[in-house]
C-alpha cells in the first residue's frame, strides 16, 4: 500500500518543505519592509524634530518673554501699591499722632486752667492737681469734650470741695470729691457710669452724682477694672457697679450688668457666733476682671473671673466674695496692701515682703521665665530689701525699697538705635533701674505706673518719669528720664497716676512752702541712703517680642 501511495506522500512532503520556505521568505520580506518603513519614519521624525524644535523654541521664548514682562509689570505694580499702602499707613499714623498730640496739648491747657482756678479759690495744696495728660489714641469717641473738661465740671458742681479720688477704667472715669460725692463719665455700654438701668448711652462730662449710694458719704478708696468699679467708704462698706459678666461686681450673680452702685456683702467668717456679723473692709483693689479685699482682721477676700484669681481651689468664676483660706496666704501674716493686675495678684505684707500668685505670660509675676503661673502665693526673692510701695499696670510693674532702689519687671519699651524706634522687651524678674542719670538728686520714695510710663516721686519733692530704656551696655538698664516741671517753689508730697488705652494722666498733691523748703534741704544734705544701680545676678535674659 505504501508503494501505491509513495508518490502522493512524496508530493505532500515536498509541499511542506516548499510551504516552510515560503513562510521564511515571507517573514524576511515583511521584516525588510518593516525595517525600511521604520527607517523612513525615523528619518522623517528627525527632519520634523528639527523643524518642530525651532518652531517650539520660538514659541517658548516668545511665551517666556511675555511671561517675564507680565511678572515684571505685576511686581512693579505690586511694589508701587505696597509703597503707596505703606505711605498711606504712615500718613494715617502720622495724622493720628498729630491729632493725639493736639489733644495732649488741649488736655494740658485744661490742666493749667484747673490749676489757676484752684489757686484763685485758695485750694491749690489740698486737692489732687492734674500735672500732665499724655493722649496716645484719639479720645473723641469717648470724651468728645475732652477728659479734663469732666474734672472741671465736677469742680464746678463742688466749688468748695477737693478732688479726693480720680480713677480710670478702660473707657470710663470715676471722680470722688472731699464733700462726699461721686461722679462718672465716659462710655456706659456695660453700666460703667452707675446712672441706672434706663440708660446705656455715655456721658461726655459728669451730669450728676451716681445712683445707688446715699450721699454725701466719705470715700476712702476707688478702684476700677476694665468695665467695673469698686468703692470703699469710711464705714468699711464696698459698693460695685458695671460689667458683671464674670461676677467681678460681687453682687447680683445672675445679672451680667449691675447698672447702679450696689453694696457688696462678704461671706460670714467660719466659726463666728453671729453669722450676720458685718465685715469691715480696710483696703481693696480691682484688677481687669477680678478683685481682692482685706478686712480689718487681715482676711483676704476675692471674687470675679476664676482664671484671673488663679488660687488653688478656684477653678471657675466667683460671683460673690470668697474668703481665701489657703495656707500660702494665711501664713504671710499681717497684710498692708493688695494689688490686682491682669490675671495676677500682689500681696504686700506689713514687714515689706512681697508675694504674688496668678498667671502672667508677660513676666509680671517676677518669678522667672520658667514660672509664669502659680496657684499659691510665692515670695518675690529677687528684691534684696523690703518693699515700701508697688504699682502695676497692664504691661509692667514697679516697686521701691527704703533705700530708694526702684525695680521694674514685665514688658517695657527699649530704644533701638538702628531702627530709631522702640521695641518691646521683657524681664521675668525684678531688675534695678539706674536713676542716677537725668539729674535725679533725691531718693525715690514712691512709684506709679501708667500705660507705658514709670513715674517716681523723690525725697526732694520732684516728679520724674520715663517711657523707655536705652540699650544696656553693661547690664544696667538706664531709663530715658524726664522731669515734670512744676511752678517755682512747689514741692510734691504725693503722686497718683491713672491710665487707659486712650491716655495716661499724672496727678500730684503739693506740700506747703515750709514743708517744701525742709524737703529740699533734706534732699540736698548728704545722706546714707542712696539709689543702688547694682545688678541682680539671677536675672533671666531679655526676651524680645
Short mmCIF file of C-alpha atoms in Angstrom, two decimals:
data_model
loop_
_atom_site.label_atom_id
_atom_site.label_comp_id
_atom_site.label_asym_id
_atom_site.label_seq_id
_atom_site.Cartn_x
_atom_site.Cartn_y
_atom_site.Cartn_z
CA UNK A 1 0.00 0.00 0.00
CA UNK A 2 2.88 2.29 0.73
CA UNK A 3 4.23 1.75 -2.69
CA UNK A 4 0.93 2.62 -4.24
CA UNK A 5 0.80 5.88 -2.34
CA UNK A 6 4.51 6.70 -2.22
CA UNK A 7 4.26 9.33 -4.88
CA UNK A 8 1.42 11.02 -3.00
CA UNK A 9 3.37 11.08 0.24
CA UNK A 10 6.39 12.49 -1.56
CA UNK A 11 4.34 15.26 -3.07
CA UNK A 12 2.90 16.11 0.38
CA UNK A 13 6.40 16.09 1.94
CA UNK A 14 7.74 18.38 -0.81
CA UNK A 15 4.70 20.67 -0.29
CA UNK A 16 5.51 21.05 3.42
CA UNK A 17 9.11 21.94 2.62
CA UNK A 18 8.04 24.44 -0.01
CA UNK A 19 5.47 25.99 2.38
CA UNK A 20 8.13 26.35 5.09
CA UNK A 21 10.38 28.06 2.60
CA UNK A 22 7.59 30.37 1.56
CA UNK A 23 6.93 31.29 5.23
CA UNK A 24 10.60 32.05 5.78
CA UNK A 25 10.72 34.13 2.62
CA UNK A 26 7.54 35.99 3.59
CA UNK A 27 8.89 36.66 7.09
CA UNK A 28 12.13 38.02 5.68
CA UNK A 29 10.27 40.22 3.25
CA UNK A 30 7.94 41.53 5.96
CA UNK A 31 10.92 42.26 8.24
CA UNK A 32 12.71 44.07 5.46
CA UNK A 33 9.62 46.10 4.64
CA UNK A 34 9.05 46.97 8.33
CA UNK A 35 12.67 47.97 8.84
CA UNK A 36 12.57 50.02 5.68
CA UNK A 37 9.42 51.81 6.74
CA UNK A 38 10.76 52.32 10.28
CA UNK A 39 13.91 53.84 8.83
CA UNK A 40 11.81 56.15 6.69
CA UNK A 41 9.67 57.12 9.68
CA UNK A 42 12.79 57.76 11.79
CA UNK A 43 14.30 59.94 9.11
CA UNK A 44 11.02 61.80 8.78
CA UNK A 45 10.84 62.19 12.57
CA UNK A 46 14.39 63.56 12.65
CA UNK A 47 13.52 66.02 9.95
CA UNK A 48 10.27 67.04 11.69
CA UNK A 49 12.02 67.28 15.05
CA UNK A 50 14.49 69.84 13.75
CA UNK A 51 11.65 71.88 12.35
CA UNK A 52 9.43 71.42 15.45
CA UNK A 53 12.27 72.27 17.84
CA UNK A 54 12.95 75.51 16.08
CA UNK A 55 9.24 76.30 15.93
CA UNK A 56 8.56 75.33 19.56
CA UNK A 57 11.67 77.16 20.74
CA UNK A 58 10.47 80.34 19.08
CA UNK A 59 7.03 79.89 20.71
CA UNK A 60 8.60 79.07 24.11
CA UNK A 61 10.92 82.06 24.01
CA UNK A 62 8.05 84.29 22.97
CA UNK A 63 5.85 83.00 25.81
CA UNK A 64 8.74 83.26 28.27
CA UNK A 65 9.37 86.84 27.25
CA UNK A 66 5.68 87.66 27.59
CA UNK A 67 5.55 85.95 30.99
CA UNK A 68 8.63 87.87 32.10
CA UNK A 69 7.07 91.15 31.05
CA UNK A 70 3.84 90.22 32.84
CA UNK A 71 5.67 89.28 36.05
CA UNK A 72 7.76 92.43 35.93
CA UNK A 73 4.68 94.55 35.38
CA UNK A 74 2.86 92.82 38.25
CA UNK A 75 5.90 93.14 40.53
CA UNK A 76 6.30 96.82 39.72
CA UNK A 77 2.60 97.41 40.20
CA UNK A 78 2.50 95.41 43.42
CA UNK A 79 5.59 97.21 44.72
CA UNK A 80 4.05 100.54 43.84
CA UNK A 81 0.81 99.52 45.54
CA UNK A 82 2.75 98.31 48.59
CA UNK A 83 4.73 101.53 48.73
CA UNK A 84 1.53 103.51 48.36
CA UNK A 85 -0.12 101.45 51.11
CA UNK A 86 2.88 101.93 53.38
CA UNK A 87 2.96 105.64 52.69
CA UNK A 88 -0.79 105.82 53.23
CA UNK A 89 -0.42 103.95 56.51
CA UNK A 90 2.40 106.28 57.53
CA UNK A 91 0.24 109.28 56.70
CA UNK A 92 -2.71 107.81 58.62
CA UNK A 93 -0.50 107.06 61.63
CA UNK A 94 1.08 110.49 61.38
CA UNK A 95 -2.39 112.01 61.26
CA UNK A 96 -3.46 110.04 64.34
CA UNK A 97 -0.24 111.04 66.09
CA UNK A 98 -0.75 114.70 65.23
CA UNK A 99 -4.33 114.60 66.48
CA UNK A 100 -3.21 112.79 69.64
CA UNK A 101 -0.50 115.42 70.22
CA UNK A 102 -3.04 118.16 69.61
CA UNK A 103 -5.39 116.58 72.14
CA UNK A 104 -2.48 116.22 74.57
CA UNK A 105 -1.87 119.94 74.24
CA UNK A 106 -5.57 120.65 74.78
CA UNK A 107 -5.68 118.47 77.90
CA UNK A 108 -2.56 120.13 79.30
CA UNK A 109 -4.11 123.55 78.65
CA UNK A 110 -7.15 122.41 80.63
CA UNK A 111 -4.79 121.31 83.41
CA UNK A 112 -3.30 124.82 83.52
CA UNK A 113 -6.79 126.32 83.69
CA UNK A 114 -7.67 123.96 86.55
CA UNK A 115 -4.51 124.99 88.37
CA UNK A 116 -5.33 128.68 88.06
CA UNK A 117 -8.92 128.20 89.17
CA UNK A 118 -7.82 126.31 92.28
CA UNK A 119 -5.20 128.92 93.01
CA UNK A 120 -7.88 131.61 92.90
CA UNK A 121 -10.02 129.58 95.30
CA UNK A 122 -7.07 129.03 97.63
CA UNK A 123 -7.25 125.23 97.34
CA UNK A 124 -4.02 124.63 95.49
CA UNK A 125 -2.38 122.44 98.14
CA UNK A 126 -5.42 120.46 99.27
CA UNK A 127 -6.59 118.69 96.13
CA UNK A 128 -5.11 116.41 93.53
CA UNK A 129 -3.51 118.63 90.88
CA UNK A 130 -3.52 117.49 87.27
CA UNK A 131 0.14 117.70 86.23
CA UNK A 132 0.17 116.15 82.77
CA UNK A 133 -2.01 114.22 80.31
CA UNK A 134 -0.47 112.15 77.54
CA UNK A 135 -3.02 111.16 74.87
CA UNK A 136 -1.89 108.12 72.89
CA UNK A 137 -5.10 107.39 70.95
CA UNK A 138 -7.80 109.83 69.90
CA UNK A 139 -10.36 110.07 72.70
CA UNK A 140 -13.16 111.92 70.86
CA UNK A 141 -15.44 108.86 70.70
CA UNK A 142 -15.35 108.53 74.50
CA UNK A 143 -14.65 112.06 75.71
CA UNK A 144 -15.75 114.39 72.88
CA UNK A 145 -15.47 117.48 75.09
CA UNK A 146 -12.10 116.48 76.49
CA UNK A 147 -11.21 114.39 79.51
CA UNK A 148 -10.01 117.22 81.75
CA UNK A 149 -13.22 119.09 80.97
CA UNK A 150 -15.06 116.46 83.01
CA UNK A 151 -12.87 117.21 86.03
CA UNK A 152 -13.57 120.92 85.63
CA UNK A 153 -17.28 120.11 85.53
CA UNK A 154 -17.02 118.16 88.80
CA UNK A 155 -15.23 121.08 90.44
CA UNK A 156 -17.90 123.47 89.19
CA UNK A 157 -20.51 121.30 90.96
CA UNK A 158 -18.44 121.37 94.18
CA UNK A 159 -16.61 124.73 94.31
CA UNK A 160 -15.66 124.33 97.96
CA UNK A 161 -14.52 120.71 97.73
CA UNK A 162 -11.33 118.98 96.65
CA UNK A 163 -10.71 116.04 94.37
CA UNK A 164 -10.14 113.10 96.67
CA UNK A 165 -10.07 110.27 94.11
CA UNK A 166 -9.72 110.02 90.33
CA UNK A 167 -9.69 106.59 88.69
CA UNK A 168 -9.91 105.25 85.14
CA UNK A 169 -11.42 102.13 83.65
CA UNK A 170 -10.83 101.22 80.04
CA UNK A 171 -13.30 103.81 78.78
CA UNK A 172 -14.87 105.43 81.83
CA UNK A 173 -13.77 107.82 84.59
CA UNK A 174 -14.76 107.96 88.26
CA UNK A 175 -14.18 111.13 90.29
CA UNK A 176 -14.86 111.49 94.03
CA UNK A 177 -14.79 114.74 95.98
CA UNK A 178 -13.95 115.52 99.58
CA UNK A 179 -17.55 116.64 100.04
CA UNK A 180 -18.64 113.00 99.66
CA UNK A 181 -20.00 112.84 96.11
CA UNK A 182 -19.02 110.52 93.26
CA UNK A 183 -19.31 111.40 89.57
CA UNK A 184 -18.73 109.35 86.43
CA UNK A 185 -18.44 110.00 82.71
CA UNK A 186 -17.35 108.14 79.57
CA UNK A 187 -18.89 105.03 78.00
CA UNK A 188 -21.85 103.29 79.61
CA UNK A 189 -22.41 100.24 77.41
CA UNK A 190 -21.74 97.93 80.40
CA UNK A 191 -23.24 100.08 83.13
CA UNK A 192 -19.87 101.65 83.98
CA UNK A 193 -21.38 105.02 84.95
CA UNK A 194 -23.90 103.82 87.56
CA UNK A 195 -26.66 106.08 86.23
CA UNK A 196 -29.40 103.43 86.30
CA UNK A 197 -30.71 100.70 84.04
CA UNK A 198 -32.76 103.09 81.90
CA UNK A 199 -29.74 104.43 80.01
CA UNK A 200 -26.84 102.80 78.20
CA UNK A 201 -25.57 105.94 76.48
CA UNK A 202 -22.36 107.50 77.67
CA UNK A 203 -21.74 110.93 79.15
CA UNK A 204 -19.10 113.30 77.72
CA UNK A 205 -18.94 115.10 81.09
CA UNK A 206 -20.45 114.36 84.52
CA UNK A 207 -24.08 115.38 84.96
CA UNK A 208 -24.97 114.31 88.49
CA UNK A 209 -23.72 112.02 91.27
CA UNK A 210 -24.05 108.30 90.66
CA UNK A 211 -27.15 106.43 91.81
CA UNK A 212 -27.29 103.68 94.40
CA UNK A 213 -25.43 105.44 97.23
CA UNK A 214 -26.83 107.82 99.81
CA UNK A 215 -24.72 110.97 99.52
CA UNK A 216 -22.79 112.61 101.00
CA UNK A 217 -20.56 109.82 102.25
CA UNK A 218 -16.86 109.77 102.97
CA UNK A 219 -15.00 107.89 100.26
CA UNK A 220 -11.85 106.04 101.31
CA UNK A 221 -10.87 104.25 98.11
CA UNK A 222 -11.97 103.89 94.48
CA UNK A 223 -10.61 101.22 92.14
CA UNK A 224 -11.58 100.48 88.53
CA UNK A 225 -11.30 97.37 86.40
CA UNK A 226 -11.85 97.27 82.66
CA UNK A 227 -15.61 97.83 82.84
CA UNK A 228 -16.45 97.79 86.55
CA UNK A 229 -15.74 99.92 89.62
CA UNK A 230 -15.32 99.27 93.34
CA UNK A 231 -15.83 101.92 96.01
CA UNK A 232 -14.90 101.72 99.70
CA UNK A 233 -16.43 104.15 102.18
CA UNK A 234 -15.33 105.16 105.67
CA UNK A 235 -17.65 102.59 107.28
CA UNK A 236 -15.85 99.73 105.55
CA UNK A 237 -18.69 99.13 103.10
CA UNK A 238 -17.94 98.18 99.50
CA UNK A 239 -20.08 99.21 96.53
CA UNK A 240 -19.72 97.93 92.98
CA UNK A 241 -21.23 98.59 89.57
CA UNK A 242 -20.58 97.93 85.89
CA UNK A 243 -19.93 94.72 83.99
CA UNK A 244 -20.68 91.55 85.95
CA UNK A 245 -20.02 89.02 83.20
CA UNK A 246 -17.52 87.11 85.36
CA UNK A 247 -19.00 88.09 88.71
CA UNK A 248 -16.49 90.92 89.14
CA UNK A 249 -19.07 93.14 90.85
CA UNK A 250 -19.50 90.60 93.65
CA UNK A 251 -23.28 91.05 93.76
CA UNK A 252 -26.32 90.11 91.66
CA UNK A 253 -24.80 86.82 90.41
CA UNK A 254 -27.48 86.34 87.76
CA UNK A 255 -27.01 89.75 86.17
CA UNK A 256 -24.34 90.44 83.55
CA UNK A 257 -24.58 94.17 84.23
CA UNK A 258 -25.01 95.97 87.56
CA UNK A 259 -26.38 99.34 86.36
CA UNK A 260 -26.01 101.25 89.63
CA UNK A 261 -23.85 101.16 92.74
CA UNK A 262 -24.79 98.12 94.82
CA UNK A 263 -23.39 97.12 98.19
CA UNK A 264 -21.20 94.01 98.24
CA UNK A 265 -21.73 91.67 101.19
CA UNK A 266 -18.91 89.45 102.35
CA UNK A 267 -19.33 85.85 103.43
CA UNK A 268 -19.57 85.24 107.20
CA UNK A 269 -16.39 84.07 108.84
CA UNK A 270 -16.39 80.37 109.63
CA UNK A 271 -16.99 79.71 113.29
CA UNK A 272 -18.37 83.18 114.01
CA UNK A 273 -21.01 83.32 116.74
CA UNK A 274 -23.14 85.73 114.74
CA UNK A 275 -23.15 84.64 111.07
CA UNK A 276 -24.55 88.05 110.09
CA UNK A 277 -21.63 89.85 111.68
CA UNK A 278 -20.66 92.65 109.34
CA UNK A 279 -17.22 92.55 107.80
CA UNK A 280 -15.30 95.85 107.71
CA UNK A 281 -13.07 96.17 104.68
CA UNK A 282 -9.87 98.18 105.12
CA UNK A 283 -8.46 98.11 101.58
CA UNK A 284 -9.29 96.66 98.18
CA UNK A 285 -8.08 96.50 94.59
CA UNK A 286 -9.79 95.92 91.26
CA UNK A 287 -7.95 94.00 88.59
CA UNK A 288 -9.04 93.79 84.98
CA UNK A 289 -11.71 91.15 85.71
CA UNK A 290 -11.15 90.10 89.32
CA UNK A 291 -10.90 91.80 92.70
CA UNK A 292 -9.38 91.36 96.13
CA UNK A 293 -10.12 92.96 99.51
CA UNK A 294 -8.64 92.81 103.00
CA UNK A 295 -10.82 93.25 106.08
CA UNK A 296 -9.85 94.75 109.42
CA UNK A 297 -8.79 91.29 110.68
CA UNK A 298 -6.39 90.74 107.79
CA UNK A 299 -8.59 88.23 105.97
CA UNK A 300 -8.35 88.20 102.17
CA UNK A 301 -11.48 88.01 100.01
CA UNK A 302 -11.52 87.54 96.24
CA UNK A 303 -14.18 87.40 93.54
CA UNK A 304 -14.51 87.69 89.78
CA UNK A 305 -13.02 85.76 86.90
CA UNK A 306 -11.73 82.39 88.05
CA UNK A 307 -8.71 82.06 85.77
CA UNK A 308 -7.61 85.54 86.87
CA UNK A 309 -7.98 84.76 90.59
CA UNK A 310 -5.94 81.59 89.92
CA UNK A 311 -5.54 80.44 93.50
CA UNK A 312 -5.58 76.79 94.49
CA UNK A 313 -9.15 75.57 94.93
CA UNK A 314 -10.69 78.10 92.50
CA UNK A 315 -11.44 76.73 89.02
CA UNK A 316 -14.41 78.82 87.86
CA UNK A 317 -15.78 82.33 88.16
CA UNK A 318 -16.53 83.50 91.70
CA UNK A 319 -19.67 85.72 91.68
CA UNK A 320 -19.58 86.55 95.41
CA UNK A 321 -16.66 87.45 97.71
CA UNK A 322 -14.83 84.31 98.79
CA UNK A 323 -12.70 84.21 101.91
CA UNK A 324 -9.33 82.78 100.80
CA UNK A 325 -8.05 80.38 103.46
CA UNK A 326 -5.15 78.79 101.60
CA UNK A 327 -2.16 78.42 103.89
CA UNK A 328 0.19 80.20 101.48
CA UNK A 329 -1.82 83.38 102.11
CA UNK A 330 -2.78 82.84 105.75
CA UNK A 331 0.85 82.18 106.71
CA UNK A 332 2.03 85.53 105.31
CA UNK A 333 0.86 87.39 108.39
CA UNK A 334 -0.46 90.95 108.60
CA UNK A 335 -1.02 92.46 105.16
CA UNK A 336 -0.57 96.11 104.27
CA UNK A 337 -1.90 96.20 100.72
CA UNK A 338 -3.31 94.10 97.89
CA UNK A 339 -2.79 94.99 94.23
CA UNK A 340 -4.61 93.20 91.40
CA UNK A 341 -3.41 93.17 87.81
CA UNK A 342 -4.34 91.42 84.59
CA UNK A 343 -4.69 87.86 85.87
CA UNK A 344 -2.42 88.09 88.91
CA UNK A 345 -2.42 89.49 92.46
CA UNK A 346 0.30 91.03 94.64
CA UNK A 347 0.17 90.92 98.43
CA UNK A 348 2.40 93.36 100.31
CA UNK A 349 2.95 92.34 103.93
CA UNK A 350 3.44 94.86 106.71
CA UNK A 351 7.03 93.69 107.08
CA UNK A 352 7.69 94.68 103.45
CA UNK A 353 7.73 91.17 101.96
CA UNK A 354 6.10 90.95 98.53
CA UNK A 355 4.10 87.90 97.44
CA UNK A 356 2.41 87.08 94.14
CA UNK A 357 0.10 84.47 92.64
CA UNK A 358 -1.84 84.14 89.39
CA UNK A 359 -0.68 83.87 85.81
CA UNK A 360 1.10 86.35 83.54
CA UNK A 361 2.89 85.34 80.37
CA UNK A 362 4.48 88.81 80.08
CA UNK A 363 6.72 88.33 83.11
CA UNK A 364 4.76 90.38 85.65
CA UNK A 365 4.82 87.58 88.21
CA UNK A 366 8.51 88.31 88.67
CA UNK A 367 9.33 84.66 89.37
CA UNK A 368 11.47 83.91 86.30
CA UNK A 369 10.76 82.74 82.77
CA UNK A 370 10.06 79.17 83.91
CA UNK A 371 7.35 80.24 86.37
CA UNK A 372 4.68 82.17 84.51
CA UNK A 373 1.81 80.97 86.69
CA UNK A 374 1.38 79.99 90.31
CA UNK A 375 -1.69 78.81 92.23
CA UNK A 376 -0.08 79.60 95.58
CA UNK A 377 1.28 82.85 96.97
CA UNK A 378 5.04 82.88 96.33
CA UNK A 379 7.50 85.45 97.71
CA UNK A 380 9.46 87.50 95.18
CA UNK A 381 13.04 86.82 96.19
CA UNK A 382 14.93 88.94 93.66
CA UNK A 383 14.41 92.11 95.70
CA UNK A 384 17.01 92.24 98.45
CA UNK A 385 15.14 94.70 100.69
CA UNK A 386 11.64 95.13 101.94
CA UNK A 387 9.21 96.85 99.58
CA UNK A 388 7.58 100.12 100.61
CA UNK A 389 5.48 100.80 97.51
CA UNK A 390 4.33 98.81 94.48
CA UNK A 391 2.34 99.75 91.40
CA UNK A 392 1.33 97.55 88.47
CA UNK A 393 -0.12 98.39 85.09
CA UNK A 394 -1.20 96.43 82.05
CA UNK A 395 2.37 95.88 80.86
CA UNK A 396 4.82 96.41 83.70
CA UNK A 397 5.27 96.58 87.47
CA UNK A 398 7.33 98.96 89.61
CA UNK A 399 8.43 98.64 93.23
CA UNK A 400 10.61 100.78 95.51
CA UNK A 401 12.57 99.94 98.66
CA UNK A 402 13.51 102.11 101.68
CA UNK A 403 16.96 102.78 100.18
CA UNK A 404 15.31 104.29 97.11
CA UNK A 405 16.13 101.42 94.76
CA UNK A 406 13.47 101.10 92.06
CA UNK A 407 12.77 97.72 90.45
CA UNK A 408 10.86 97.10 87.24
CA UNK A 409 9.70 93.88 85.59
CA UNK A 410 7.27 92.77 82.91
CA UNK A 411 7.10 94.25 79.41
CA UNK A 412 8.76 97.59 78.75
CA UNK A 413 10.00 99.62 75.80
CA UNK A 414 13.62 99.50 74.71
CA UNK A 415 15.10 102.06 72.31
CA UNK A 416 16.64 100.53 69.19
CA UNK A 417 19.29 102.95 67.84
CA UNK A 418 19.43 101.20 64.45
CA UNK A 419 15.74 101.40 63.53
CA UNK A 420 15.20 104.56 65.62
CA UNK A 421 12.04 103.11 67.18
CA UNK A 422 11.10 101.48 70.48
CA UNK A 423 10.77 97.72 70.62
CA UNK A 424 9.15 95.62 73.32
CA UNK A 425 11.33 93.72 75.76
CA UNK A 426 10.61 91.51 78.76
CA UNK A 427 12.12 90.90 82.15
CA UNK A 428 10.76 87.96 84.10
CA UNK A 429 12.42 89.02 87.36
CA UNK A 430 12.69 92.45 89.03
CA UNK A 431 15.55 94.46 87.55
CA UNK A 432 17.04 97.50 89.31
CA UNK A 433 16.62 100.79 87.46
CA UNK A 434 19.58 103.17 87.37
CA UNK A 435 18.17 106.55 88.41
CA UNK A 436 21.46 108.44 88.55
CA UNK A 437 21.13 109.81 85.05
CA UNK A 438 18.94 112.78 84.15
CA UNK A 439 19.92 114.89 87.15
CA UNK A 440 17.90 112.99 89.76
CA UNK A 441 19.28 114.14 93.11
CA UNK A 442 16.70 112.85 95.57
CA UNK A 443 15.88 109.34 96.74
CA UNK A 444 12.85 107.61 95.24
CA UNK A 445 10.08 107.35 97.84
CA UNK A 446 7.06 106.34 95.71
CA UNK A 447 6.44 104.79 92.29
CA UNK A 448 3.46 104.70 89.95
CA UNK A 449 2.84 103.03 86.60
CA UNK A 450 0.92 104.43 83.64
CA UNK A 451 0.23 102.71 80.33
CA UNK A 452 3.93 102.67 79.45
CA UNK A 453 5.18 105.37 81.82
CA UNK A 454 7.05 104.86 85.03
CA UNK A 455 6.68 107.80 87.44
CA UNK A 456 8.64 108.30 90.66
CA UNK A 457 8.41 110.81 93.48
CA UNK A 458 11.75 111.68 95.07
CA UNK A 459 12.54 112.86 98.57
CA UNK A 460 13.12 116.43 97.36
CA UNK A 461 9.50 116.65 96.19
CA UNK A 462 10.16 116.33 92.46
CA UNK A 463 8.43 114.17 89.87
CA UNK A 464 10.41 112.15 87.34
CA UNK A 465 9.25 109.76 84.64
CA UNK A 466 10.37 107.62 81.72
CA UNK A 467 8.68 105.82 78.83
CA UNK A 468 11.53 103.67 77.52
CA UNK A 469 15.04 102.42 78.31
CA UNK A 470 18.28 102.77 76.41
CA UNK A 471 20.07 99.65 75.22
CA UNK A 472 22.13 98.28 78.14
CA UNK A 473 25.87 98.36 77.58
CA UNK A 474 26.99 97.00 80.94
CA UNK A 475 23.96 95.01 82.07
CA UNK A 476 22.29 98.02 83.70
CA UNK A 477 19.08 99.41 82.25
CA UNK A 478 19.05 103.18 82.23
CA UNK A 479 15.72 104.89 81.58
CA UNK A 480 15.40 107.98 79.42
CA UNK A 481 14.33 110.14 82.35
CA UNK A 482 12.48 113.42 82.10
CA UNK A 483 11.09 115.72 84.80
CA UNK A 484 7.62 117.17 85.25
CA UNK A 485 8.27 120.87 85.71
CA UNK A 486 6.22 122.46 88.49
CA UNK A 487 5.81 126.09 89.42
CA UNK A 488 8.71 127.64 91.31
CA UNK A 489 8.68 126.74 94.99
CA UNK A 490 6.19 123.89 94.61
CA UNK A 491 7.04 120.57 96.23
CA UNK A 492 5.10 117.33 95.71
CA UNK A 493 4.10 115.20 98.69
CA UNK A 494 2.05 112.55 96.86
CA UNK A 495 1.69 111.28 93.29
CA UNK A 496 -1.13 109.45 91.55
CA UNK A 497 -1.20 108.05 88.00
CA UNK A 498 -4.21 106.78 86.05
CA UNK A 499 -4.12 105.22 82.61
CA UNK A 500 -6.30 103.65 79.95
CA UNK A 501 -5.81 102.59 76.32
CA UNK A 502 -6.58 106.21 75.37
CA UNK A 503 -4.27 108.22 77.62
CA UNK A 504 -2.35 108.47 80.88
CA UNK A 505 -2.66 111.25 83.46
CA UNK A 506 -0.39 112.26 86.33
CA UNK A 507 -1.73 113.92 89.50
CA UNK A 508 0.14 115.35 92.46
CA UNK A 509 -0.55 116.80 95.88
CA UNK A 510 1.60 119.75 96.87
CA UNK A 511 3.35 120.49 100.14
CA UNK A 512 3.18 123.76 101.99
CA UNK A 513 6.03 126.25 101.48
CA UNK A 514 7.82 125.44 104.75
CA UNK A 515 7.49 121.72 104.21
CA UNK A 516 8.82 122.13 100.68
CA UNK A 517 11.88 124.03 101.87
CA UNK A 518 12.54 121.40 104.52
CA UNK A 519 12.21 118.59 101.97
CA UNK A 520 14.57 120.27 99.52
CA UNK A 521 17.09 120.95 102.28
CA UNK A 522 16.99 117.34 103.42
CA UNK A 523 17.47 116.14 99.85
CA UNK A 524 20.45 118.47 99.35
CA UNK A 525 22.16 117.30 102.56
CA UNK A 526 24.43 114.22 102.45
CA UNK A 527 22.52 111.04 103.13
CA UNK A 528 23.50 107.46 103.80
CA UNK A 529 20.56 106.26 101.74
CA UNK A 530 21.33 106.26 98.03
CA UNK A 531 19.99 104.50 94.99
CA UNK A 532 21.71 101.24 94.18
CA UNK A 533 22.20 100.51 90.49
CA UNK A 534 23.51 97.05 91.25
CA UNK A 535 22.52 94.19 89.00
CA UNK A 536 20.92 91.03 90.34
CA UNK A 537 22.96 88.08 89.00
CA UNK A 538 19.83 85.90 88.85
CA UNK A 539 18.27 87.87 86.01
CA UNK A 540 16.74 85.94 83.17
CA UNK A 541 17.97 87.03 79.75
CA UNK A 542 15.78 89.54 77.99
CA UNK A 543 13.27 88.10 75.55
CA UNK A 544 12.37 90.43 72.72
CA UNK A 545 8.95 90.36 71.12
#
